[in-house]
Amino acid sequence: MIFDRETEIFIRDYVKDLNEGTAAIFAGAGLSIPAGFVNWQELMSEIAFDLGLDINVESDLVSLAQFHVNENRTRSKISRKILEEFIEETEETENHRILARLPISSVWTTNYDELIEKAFLAEGKVSDTKHNVKQLLNNKPKRDVVIFKMHGDVSCPAEAIITKEQYEQYHQTHEPFINALTGELTTKTFLFLGFSFTDPNLDYVLSRLNFRYSEDKKQHYCITKRPTLGDNNNPDQATYDYNVRKQELIINDLKRYGIKTLLVDGYEEITNILKEIESRFKKKTIFISGSAEVYNPYEKQESIEFIHKISRALIEGNFRVVNGFGWGVGSSVINGALEAIYSKPLKYSDAQLILRPFPQFKTGDKDLSVLWDEYRHKMISLSGISIFLFGNKNVDGEIVTAGGVIREFEISHAFGNICIPVASTGHAAQEIYEKILPSIDSYYQNSEAAKKYLEKLADEKVSLDEKVQTVIDFISDLTK
């Protein structure tokens, strides 16, 4: 997929932040609206009617909520509206699901709904939600992500930040949230999604950061849709021109806070950008599939060294390696990775080696074959590139193709992984190579270049040491 220059730069930088563990998300109402939840105007429409006001005329909705409390001396109806509108069972969007699959350690949001938590839960991740000050004092064990809900949660509608008085007192009542957000905005790269930048709390933090750090502020990004002539918000040319001009002014103002705006023509482009971010991040993780009872046409020792060198070279290329500890292959993958990691522990990390040994006994009612297939799906889903080596096993004294390696190829292709069989190692690797060649265009974007690499990996005359470099060069070209 081709993106404009600014979007391409953002994707590259944000993937780098993901790899370094310094990427964060700030989610506004626009992230949840496509799932079926109301926007602020819809939430406050009944409140405006009670006050004898027209919701289509009013723009200061925070003051509208305050007016209602002033008139009724209670906010019970507002709390009930929050509960009614945000408690319903709603499926998370594709954008939620993509974000949950990424290694994001913190999410900030002004939304009351629980879509973000549901998305992370669906991915098997433990989220630690903070929607009041007391929760900041305690951390959930083994958490994968912290979700800061700075305006509260639907589970406690009476505490939700919504009135003008609450906004005015926020810097006192929720000072720990402001301090935490200030710290993260100075150490992490934020991507703002579905946010209008009219929230006074965020404005409070951003303005003080701008004053405090001036020229040294962290670079952040937001993705915003351009006005579209003829839609509900831009029914005529005059309104469209006005909104275009106003957007230009807002974009320029955000630069004061170190926030660069990326413009898209449609919301589906946001999903495409997130998909590309996920794809590029996953390409930094390499799944090595293989098993070997025999190593023909090579000697066992040179084959072990070959696998060892590939694994080491991948770690030294700052890739992550995933392996299921396949027979005759897994030990060499582990040794090669660990040799690189321990040789330069300050440069490479243990986190670059991800081991997923297969379960050996069935769990509950699930047969072992079913467990293995589920396991393969989870393991391969972590990666974006799959390498296939050898792929044979001993069945009743006969050497046959390892069906598990073939299955891992099928799953890899279904996930959209780029598949690299080293065909000269025979058996499953050879079969995968022969399956790919007739329809190579469906496996690689640049099929001509890929074919040259694959043919070199299939050529028995090319030494195994040369093949190590060929694999690395192939992957480097794929991840440019």
Short mmCIF file of C-alpha atoms in Angstrom, two decimals:
data_model
loop_
_atom_site.label_atom_id
_atom_site.label_comp_id
_atom_site.label_asym_id
_atom_site.label_seq_id
_atom_site.Cartn_x
_atom_site.Cartn_y
_atom_site.Cartn_z
CA MET A 1 0.00 0.00 0.00
CA ILE A 2 1.31 3.45 -0.96
CA PHE A 3 0.97 6.38 1.45
CA ASP A 4 1.83 10.04 1.12
CA ARG A 5 5.24 11.13 2.40
CA GLU A 6 4.11 12.44 5.80
CA THR A 7 2.06 9.32 6.55
CA GLU A 8 4.96 7.09 5.48
CA ILE A 9 7.30 8.95 7.84
CA PHE A 10 4.79 8.59 10.68
CA ILE A 11 4.33 4.85 10.09
CA ARG A 12 8.09 4.25 10.13
CA ASP A 13 8.60 6.31 13.28
CA TYR A 14 5.64 4.81 15.13
CA VAL A 15 6.72 1.25 14.31
CA LYS A 16 10.12 2.14 15.72
CA ASP A 17 8.43 3.41 18.90
CA LEU A 18 6.44 0.17 19.12
CA ASN A 19 9.64 -1.84 18.89
CA GLU A 20 11.20 0.31 21.62
CA GLY A 21 8.13 0.12 23.87
CA THR A 22 7.47 3.87 23.79
CA ALA A 23 4.22 4.03 21.79
CA ALA A 24 0.94 5.15 23.36
CA ILE A 25 -2.62 5.85 22.25
CA PHE A 26 -5.03 8.64 23.17
CA ALA A 27 -8.56 7.65 22.19
CA GLY A 28 -11.44 10.08 21.81
CA ALA A 29 -15.13 9.58 21.15
CA GLY A 30 -14.49 9.19 17.42
CA LEU A 31 -12.92 5.79 18.05
CA SER A 32 -16.11 4.43 19.65
CA ILE A 33 -18.80 6.10 17.53
CA PRO A 34 -18.38 3.63 14.60
CA ALA A 35 -19.21 0.84 17.07
CA GLY A 36 -22.64 2.37 17.61
CA PHE A 37 -22.13 4.60 20.63
CA VAL A 38 -23.46 8.16 20.71
CA ASN A 39 -21.38 11.28 20.34
CA TRP A 40 -21.47 14.10 22.87
CA GLN A 41 -24.21 15.96 21.04
CA GLU A 42 -26.47 12.90 20.98
CA LEU A 43 -25.74 12.19 24.64
CA MET A 44 -26.80 15.70 25.64
CA SER A 45 -29.79 16.13 23.32
CA GLU A 46 -32.39 15.15 25.94
CA ILE A 47 -30.65 17.33 28.53
CA ALA A 48 -30.86 20.30 26.16
CA PHE A 49 -34.57 19.61 25.55
CA ASP A 50 -35.23 19.64 29.32
CA LEU A 51 -33.58 23.07 29.51
CA GLY A 52 -35.65 24.39 26.61
CA LEU A 53 -32.55 24.69 24.41
CA ASP A 54 -31.78 23.45 20.90
CA ILE A 55 -28.92 20.93 20.85
CA ASN A 56 -28.22 21.87 17.21
CA VAL A 57 -27.51 25.44 18.28
CA GLU A 58 -25.48 24.74 21.40
CA SER A 59 -21.77 24.07 21.05
CA ASP A 60 -20.60 24.35 24.68
CA LEU A 61 -21.89 20.99 25.89
CA VAL A 62 -19.89 21.11 29.12
CA SER A 63 -21.79 24.24 30.13
CA LEU A 64 -25.04 22.57 29.04
CA ALA A 65 -24.44 19.78 31.55
CA GLN A 66 -23.67 22.36 34.21
CA PHE A 67 -26.89 24.26 33.46
CA HIS A 68 -28.87 21.07 33.98
CA VAL A 69 -27.26 20.45 37.38
CA ASN A 70 -27.83 24.08 38.36
CA GLU A 71 -31.51 23.89 37.48
CA ASN A 72 -32.20 20.51 39.09
CA ARG A 73 -29.67 20.47 41.94
CA THR A 74 -28.83 16.92 40.92
CA ARG A 75 -27.02 15.15 38.09
CA SER A 76 -28.95 11.90 38.38
CA LYS A 77 -30.48 12.20 34.91
CA ILE A 78 -27.07 12.81 33.32
CA SER A 79 -25.67 9.79 35.15
CA ARG A 80 -28.60 7.68 33.96
CA LYS A 81 -28.05 8.83 30.37
CA ILE A 82 -24.39 7.77 30.56
CA LEU A 83 -25.44 4.38 31.91
CA GLU A 84 -28.13 3.93 29.24
CA GLU A 85 -25.95 4.92 26.30
CA PHE A 86 -22.66 3.22 27.17
CA ILE A 87 -23.54 0.05 29.07
CA GLU A 88 -25.02 -1.83 26.10
CA GLU A 89 -23.23 -4.80 24.57
CA THR A 90 -21.47 -3.48 21.48
CA GLU A 91 -18.79 -5.14 19.37
CA GLU A 92 -15.44 -3.42 19.22
CA THR A 93 -14.35 -2.07 15.83
CA GLU A 94 -11.50 -3.30 13.64
CA ASN A 95 -9.46 -0.32 14.85
CA HIS A 96 -9.94 -1.43 18.46
CA ARG A 97 -8.84 -4.95 17.55
CA ILE A 98 -5.71 -3.79 15.73
CA LEU A 99 -4.67 -1.54 18.62
CA ALA A 100 -5.18 -4.41 21.07
CA ARG A 101 -2.84 -6.62 19.04
CA LEU A 102 -0.05 -4.04 19.15
CA PRO A 103 2.43 -3.93 22.08
CA ILE A 104 1.01 -0.71 23.51
CA SER A 105 1.60 -0.45 27.25
CA SER A 106 -0.68 2.51 27.95
CA VAL A 107 -3.91 3.87 26.51
CA TRP A 108 -5.45 7.18 27.53
CA THR A 109 -9.07 7.97 26.81
CA THR A 110 -11.85 10.40 27.65
CA ASN A 111 -14.46 7.78 26.69
CA TYR A 112 -16.74 6.16 29.26
CA ASP A 113 -17.35 2.91 27.32
CA GLU A 114 -15.48 -0.36 27.80
CA LEU A 115 -14.65 -1.20 24.19
CA ILE A 116 -10.91 -0.82 24.66
CA GLU A 117 -10.89 -3.20 27.63
CA LYS A 118 -12.97 -5.73 25.68
CA ALA A 119 -10.57 -5.58 22.74
CA PHE A 120 -7.52 -6.29 24.91
CA LEU A 121 -9.36 -9.06 26.75
CA ALA A 122 -10.24 -10.71 23.42
CA GLU A 123 -6.51 -10.80 22.64
CA GLY A 124 -5.79 -12.52 25.94
CA LYS A 125 -4.14 -9.44 27.42
CA VAL A 126 -4.54 -8.23 31.00
CA SER A 127 -5.64 -4.60 31.20
CA ASP A 128 -5.34 -2.48 34.34
CA THR A 129 -8.05 0.18 34.15
CA LYS A 130 -7.71 3.43 36.10
CA HIS A 131 -10.81 5.64 36.21
CA ASN A 132 -10.39 7.24 39.64
CA VAL A 133 -7.47 8.58 41.64
CA LYS A 134 -7.42 5.74 44.19
CA GLN A 135 -6.89 3.17 41.44
CA LEU A 136 -3.62 4.85 40.50
CA LEU A 137 -2.17 3.62 43.81
CA ASN A 138 -2.54 -0.08 43.02
CA ASN A 139 -1.35 -2.08 40.02
CA LYS A 140 -2.91 -5.28 38.70
CA PRO A 141 -0.41 -8.19 38.61
CA LYS A 142 0.88 -9.34 35.22
CA ARG A 143 -0.81 -6.48 33.40
CA ASP A 144 -0.11 -5.96 29.72
CA VAL A 145 -1.62 -2.51 29.34
CA VAL A 146 -2.77 0.34 31.57
CA ILE A 147 -5.97 2.07 30.45
CA PHE A 148 -6.28 5.56 31.90
CA LYS A 149 -9.91 6.70 31.71
CA MET A 150 -9.38 10.28 32.79
CA HIS A 151 -13.09 11.19 32.64
CA GLY A 152 -14.40 8.11 34.39
CA ASP A 153 -16.10 4.87 33.46
CA VAL A 154 -19.64 3.75 32.68
CA SER A 155 -19.48 1.49 35.74
CA CYS A 156 -19.46 4.62 37.97
CA PRO A 157 -21.61 7.14 36.03
CA ALA A 158 -22.08 9.41 39.06
CA GLU A 159 -18.32 10.07 39.07
CA ALA A 160 -17.98 10.75 35.33
CA ILE A 161 -16.42 14.09 34.45
CA ILE A 162 -19.03 15.97 32.42
CA THR A 163 -20.01 19.32 34.03
CA LYS A 164 -18.20 22.62 33.77
CA GLU A 165 -17.55 22.69 37.51
CA GLN A 166 -15.86 19.27 37.32
CA TYR A 167 -13.63 20.47 34.49
CA GLU A 168 -12.72 23.63 36.42
CA GLN A 169 -11.74 21.61 39.50
CA TYR A 170 -10.06 18.76 37.62
CA HIS A 171 -6.52 20.00 38.23
CA GLN A 172 -7.22 19.66 41.97
CA THR A 173 -9.51 16.62 42.13
CA HIS A 174 -7.54 14.58 39.57
CA GLU A 175 -4.06 16.04 39.81
CA PRO A 176 -2.41 12.56 39.79
CA PHE A 177 -3.99 11.89 36.37
CA ILE A 178 -2.58 15.15 35.03
CA ASN A 179 0.85 14.36 36.44
CA ALA A 180 0.79 10.85 34.97
CA LEU A 181 -0.30 12.11 31.54
CA THR A 182 2.34 14.84 31.65
CA GLY A 183 5.00 12.23 32.33
CA GLU A 184 3.87 9.98 29.49
CA LEU A 185 3.62 12.84 27.01
CA THR A 186 7.29 13.59 27.68
CA THR A 187 8.52 9.99 27.37
CA LYS A 188 6.22 8.30 24.83
CA THR A 189 4.97 8.97 21.32
CA PHE A 190 1.19 9.40 21.32
CA LEU A 191 -1.17 8.72 18.47
CA PHE A 192 -4.43 10.64 18.96
CA LEU A 193 -7.42 8.88 17.40
CA GLY A 194 -11.02 10.07 17.30
CA PHE A 195 -10.15 13.20 19.23
CA SER A 196 -11.40 16.71 18.50
CA PHE A 197 -8.87 18.60 20.68
CA THR A 198 -11.60 20.63 22.35
CA ASP A 199 -11.24 18.92 25.75
CA PRO A 200 -10.21 21.46 28.42
CA ASN A 201 -8.28 18.89 30.51
CA LEU A 202 -6.04 17.89 27.64
CA ASP A 203 -5.62 21.53 26.71
CA TYR A 204 -4.52 22.24 30.29
CA VAL A 205 -1.78 19.60 30.16
CA LEU A 206 -0.61 20.40 26.63
CA SER A 207 -0.36 24.13 27.32
CA ARG A 208 1.84 23.57 30.38
CA LEU A 209 4.03 21.10 28.54
CA ASN A 210 4.43 23.64 25.77
CA PHE A 211 5.50 26.29 28.28
CA ARG A 212 7.82 23.95 30.22
CA TYR A 213 9.64 22.21 27.38
CA SER A 214 9.29 24.71 24.53
CA GLU A 215 11.62 23.53 21.74
CA ASP A 216 12.36 20.12 23.30
CA LYS A 217 8.82 18.73 23.30
CA LYS A 218 8.14 15.14 22.20
CA GLN A 219 6.69 14.57 18.71
CA HIS A 220 3.11 13.25 18.72
CA TYR A 221 0.61 12.54 15.95
CA CYS A 222 -3.10 12.65 15.28
CA ILE A 223 -5.12 11.41 12.33
CA THR A 224 -8.00 13.62 11.19
CA LYS A 225 -10.49 13.40 8.34
CA ARG A 226 -10.69 16.26 5.88
CA PRO A 227 -14.09 17.98 5.51
CA THR A 228 -16.15 16.46 2.70
CA LEU A 229 -18.35 18.70 0.58
CA GLY A 230 -21.94 17.50 0.61
CA ASP A 231 -21.96 15.52 3.86
CA ASN A 232 -24.11 16.46 6.88
CA ASN A 233 -21.48 18.81 8.30
CA ASN A 234 -20.67 20.46 4.95
CA PRO A 235 -23.97 20.76 3.04
CA ASP A 236 -22.85 23.70 0.89
CA GLN A 237 -19.69 25.30 -0.48
CA ALA A 238 -19.66 28.16 2.04
CA THR A 239 -19.86 25.82 5.05
CA TYR A 240 -17.25 23.54 3.51
CA ASP A 241 -14.82 26.42 2.91
CA TYR A 242 -15.37 27.63 6.47
CA ASN A 243 -14.66 24.21 8.00
CA VAL A 244 -11.58 23.70 5.82
CA ARG A 245 -10.18 27.02 7.00
CA LYS A 246 -10.97 26.26 10.64
CA GLN A 247 -9.29 22.86 10.36
CA GLU A 248 -6.17 24.51 8.94
CA LEU A 249 -6.02 26.84 11.96
CA ILE A 250 -6.48 23.97 14.44
CA ILE A 251 -3.78 21.90 12.73
CA ASN A 252 -1.36 24.81 12.88
CA ASP A 253 -2.19 25.43 16.55
CA LEU A 254 -1.52 21.79 17.45
CA LYS A 255 2.04 22.21 16.23
CA ARG A 256 2.66 24.32 19.35
CA TYR A 257 2.19 21.14 21.36
CA GLY A 258 4.36 18.99 19.11
CA ILE A 259 1.34 17.28 17.54
CA LYS A 260 1.55 16.68 13.81
CA THR A 261 -1.72 16.10 11.97
CA LEU A 262 -2.16 13.51 9.23
CA LEU A 263 -5.17 14.16 7.00
CA VAL A 264 -7.25 11.39 5.42
CA ASP A 265 -10.19 11.56 3.03
CA GLY A 266 -12.18 8.77 4.69
CA TYR A 267 -12.27 6.94 8.01
CA GLU A 268 -11.38 3.67 6.27
CA GLU A 269 -7.94 5.17 5.61
CA ILE A 270 -7.32 5.24 9.37
CA THR A 271 -7.89 1.50 9.47
CA ASN A 272 -5.52 1.05 6.53
CA ILE A 273 -2.82 3.03 8.33
CA LEU A 274 -3.26 0.97 11.51
CA LYS A 275 -3.13 -2.26 9.48
CA GLU A 276 0.11 -1.13 7.85
CA ILE A 277 1.59 -0.30 11.25
CA GLU A 278 0.67 -3.76 12.52
CA SER A 279 2.03 -5.44 9.39
CA ARG A 280 5.38 -3.66 9.58
CA PHE A 281 5.71 -4.26 13.29
CA LYS A 282 5.03 -7.98 12.87
CA LYS A 283 7.63 -8.20 10.09
CA LYS A 284 10.24 -7.56 12.77
CA THR A 285 9.26 -10.92 14.27
CA ILE A 286 10.40 -14.03 12.39
CA PHE A 287 8.81 -17.42 12.91
CA ILE A 288 11.22 -20.30 12.24
CA SER A 289 9.40 -23.51 11.35
CA GLY A 290 11.13 -26.82 10.90
CA SER A 291 11.87 -30.29 12.16
CA ALA A 292 14.56 -32.74 11.20
CA GLU A 293 15.19 -36.38 11.86
CA VAL A 294 17.67 -36.37 8.97
CA TYR A 295 19.48 -33.47 7.29
CA ASN A 296 20.00 -34.79 3.76
CA PRO A 297 21.53 -33.65 1.46
CA TYR A 298 23.68 -31.97 4.14
CA GLU A 299 25.69 -33.32 7.04
CA LYS A 300 24.06 -32.99 10.45
CA GLN A 301 26.71 -30.72 11.93
CA GLU A 302 26.78 -28.25 9.06
CA SER A 303 22.97 -28.17 9.11
CA ILE A 304 22.91 -27.40 12.83
CA GLU A 305 25.47 -24.64 12.30
CA PHE A 306 23.37 -23.27 9.43
CA ILE A 307 20.27 -22.98 11.62
CA HIS A 308 22.39 -21.55 14.43
CA LYS A 309 23.83 -18.85 12.15
CA ILE A 310 20.43 -17.84 10.75
CA SER A 311 19.03 -17.40 14.26
CA ARG A 312 22.06 -15.44 15.41
CA ALA A 313 22.01 -13.20 12.33
CA LEU A 314 18.33 -12.40 12.88
CA ILE A 315 18.95 -11.30 16.46
CA GLU A 316 21.91 -9.21 15.32
CA GLY A 317 19.58 -7.62 12.74
CA ASN A 318 17.34 -6.53 15.64
CA PHE A 319 14.60 -8.98 14.73
CA ARG A 320 12.63 -11.09 17.18
CA VAL A 321 12.65 -14.87 16.69
CA VAL A 322 9.66 -17.12 17.45
CA ASN A 323 10.12 -20.88 17.60
CA GLY A 324 8.08 -23.87 18.71
CA PHE A 325 11.13 -25.99 19.56
CA GLY A 326 10.78 -28.33 16.58
CA TRP A 327 12.67 -31.63 16.73
CA GLY A 328 16.23 -31.34 15.44
CA VAL A 329 15.84 -27.60 14.71
CA GLY A 330 14.65 -25.83 17.87
CA SER A 331 17.85 -26.28 19.90
CA SER A 332 19.95 -24.68 17.15
CA VAL A 333 17.53 -21.75 16.88
CA ILE A 334 17.74 -21.18 20.63
CA ASN A 335 21.52 -21.51 20.79
CA GLY A 336 22.07 -19.13 17.90
CA ALA A 337 19.76 -16.50 19.36
CA LEU A 338 21.23 -16.78 22.85
CA GLU A 339 24.80 -16.56 21.54
CA ALA A 340 23.97 -13.20 19.95
CA ILE A 341 22.06 -11.95 22.99
CA TYR A 342 24.70 -12.92 25.55
CA SER A 343 27.59 -11.67 23.44
CA LYS A 344 26.16 -8.13 23.60
CA PRO A 345 23.55 -8.02 26.39
CA LEU A 346 23.38 -4.23 26.32
CA LYS A 347 22.56 -4.24 22.62
CA TYR A 348 20.31 -7.29 22.29
CA SER A 349 17.56 -8.46 24.61
CA ASP A 350 16.14 -11.75 25.90
CA ALA A 351 12.79 -10.47 24.67
CA GLN A 352 14.02 -11.03 21.10
CA LEU A 353 13.71 -14.80 21.59
CA ILE A 354 10.13 -16.04 21.96
CA LEU A 355 9.83 -19.75 22.72
CA ARG A 356 6.54 -21.63 22.47
CA PRO A 357 7.22 -25.37 23.12
CA PHE A 358 4.24 -27.50 22.13
CA PRO A 359 2.09 -29.04 24.89
CA GLN A 360 2.66 -32.78 25.28
CA PHE A 361 -0.59 -33.76 26.97
CA LYS A 362 -4.18 -32.95 26.14
CA THR A 363 -6.05 -30.36 28.21
CA GLY A 364 -9.62 -31.06 29.24
CA ASP A 365 -11.72 -32.36 26.36
CA LYS A 366 -9.36 -31.11 23.64
CA ASP A 367 -7.29 -33.66 21.77
CA LEU A 368 -3.61 -32.96 21.42
CA SER A 369 -3.96 -32.36 17.67
CA VAL A 370 -6.56 -29.64 18.32
CA LEU A 371 -4.37 -28.05 20.98
CA TRP A 372 -1.40 -28.05 18.63
CA ASP A 373 -3.37 -26.33 15.88
CA GLU A 374 -4.58 -23.64 18.27
CA TYR A 375 -1.03 -23.28 19.54
CA ARG A 376 0.31 -22.87 16.03
CA HIS A 377 -2.22 -20.13 15.30
CA LYS A 378 -1.26 -18.18 18.42
CA MET A 379 2.46 -18.59 17.83
CA ILE A 380 2.41 -17.63 14.15
CA SER A 381 0.10 -14.66 14.80
CA LEU A 382 3.00 -13.00 16.62
CA SER A 383 5.09 -12.87 13.45
CA GLY A 384 5.01 -11.34 10.00
CA ILE A 385 7.61 -13.53 8.26
CA SER A 386 7.93 -17.33 8.37
CA ILE A 387 11.07 -19.32 7.46
CA PHE A 388 10.75 -23.04 6.66
CA LEU A 389 13.68 -25.44 7.16
CA PHE A 390 13.84 -29.17 6.43
CA GLY A 391 10.51 -30.54 7.70
CA ASN A 392 10.82 -34.30 8.06
CA LYS A 393 10.14 -36.85 10.79
CA ASN A 394 10.47 -40.55 11.55
CA VAL A 395 7.25 -42.58 11.40
CA ASP A 396 7.71 -46.27 12.12
CA GLY A 397 11.25 -46.20 10.84
CA GLU A 398 10.38 -44.30 7.65
CA ILE A 399 11.40 -40.68 7.00
CA VAL A 400 8.36 -38.70 5.85
CA THR A 401 7.38 -35.08 5.36
CA ALA A 402 6.45 -33.37 8.62
CA GLY A 403 2.76 -32.48 8.34
CA GLY A 404 3.13 -29.96 11.16
CA VAL A 405 5.54 -27.83 9.11
CA ILE A 406 3.16 -27.91 6.14
CA ARG A 407 0.35 -26.86 8.47
CA GLU A 408 2.46 -23.99 9.77
CA PHE A 409 2.95 -22.84 6.19
CA GLU A 410 -0.81 -22.91 5.59
CA ILE A 411 -1.48 -20.90 8.74
CA SER A 412 1.32 -18.46 7.94
CA HIS A 413 -0.08 -17.80 4.48
CA ALA A 414 -3.60 -17.40 5.88
CA PHE A 415 -2.30 -14.78 8.32
CA GLY A 416 -0.60 -12.92 5.48
CA ASN A 417 2.93 -13.78 6.58
CA ILE A 418 5.70 -13.65 4.02
CA CYS A 419 6.87 -17.23 3.60
CA ILE A 420 10.52 -18.14 2.94
CA PRO A 421 11.19 -21.84 2.31
CA VAL A 422 14.83 -22.94 2.12
CA ALA A 423 13.98 -25.57 -0.48
CA SER A 424 17.44 -27.15 -0.64
CA THR A 425 16.86 -28.54 2.87
CA GLY A 426 14.23 -30.82 1.34
CA HIS A 427 10.97 -32.42 2.46
CA ALA A 428 8.39 -29.85 3.72
CA ALA A 429 10.59 -26.90 2.73
CA GLN A 430 10.85 -28.29 -0.81
CA GLU A 431 7.10 -28.95 -1.01
CA ILE A 432 6.34 -25.41 0.17
CA TYR A 433 8.68 -23.98 -2.45
CA GLU A 434 6.99 -26.02 -5.19
CA LYS A 435 3.58 -24.85 -3.99
CA ILE A 436 4.58 -21.18 -4.00
CA LEU A 437 6.27 -20.96 -7.42
CA PRO A 438 3.20 -21.50 -9.69
CA SER A 439 1.30 -18.67 -7.97
CA ILE A 440 4.19 -16.59 -6.68
CA ASP A 441 2.37 -13.28 -7.32
CA SER A 442 -0.09 -14.12 -4.54
CA TYR A 443 2.74 -14.55 -2.03
CA TYR A 444 4.97 -11.53 -2.63
CA GLN A 445 4.51 -7.92 -3.71
CA ASN A 446 7.73 -8.01 -5.71
CA SER A 447 7.50 -11.53 -7.09
CA GLU A 448 10.44 -11.15 -9.50
CA ALA A 449 12.88 -10.29 -6.73
CA ALA A 450 11.39 -12.95 -4.46
CA LYS A 451 11.80 -15.62 -7.11
CA LYS A 452 15.53 -14.90 -7.40
CA TYR A 453 15.99 -15.26 -3.66
CA LEU A 454 13.90 -18.45 -3.50
CA GLU A 455 15.79 -20.04 -6.39
CA LYS A 456 19.09 -19.29 -4.71
CA LEU A 457 17.80 -20.90 -1.50
CA ALA A 458 16.73 -23.93 -3.54
CA ASP A 459 20.09 -24.32 -5.30
CA GLU A 460 22.15 -27.08 -3.66
CA LYS A 461 25.28 -25.67 -5.27
CA VAL A 462 24.98 -22.53 -3.15
CA SER A 463 26.72 -23.12 0.19
CA LEU A 464 24.78 -22.97 3.43
CA ASP A 465 26.85 -19.99 4.57
CA GLU A 466 25.79 -18.12 1.43
CA LYS A 467 22.20 -19.11 2.13
CA VAL A 468 22.39 -17.50 5.58
CA GLN A 469 23.22 -14.17 3.95
CA THR A 470 20.59 -14.76 1.27
CA VAL A 471 17.89 -15.21 3.93
CA ILE A 472 19.00 -12.02 5.71
CA ASP A 473 19.13 -10.05 2.44
CA PHE A 474 15.67 -11.35 1.49
CA ILE A 475 14.21 -10.28 4.84
CA SER A 476 15.96 -6.92 4.70
CA ASP A 477 14.40 -6.23 1.31
CA LEU A 478 10.99 -7.24 2.64
CA THR A 479 11.22 -4.91 5.64
CA LYS A 480 12.51 -1.76 3.96
#
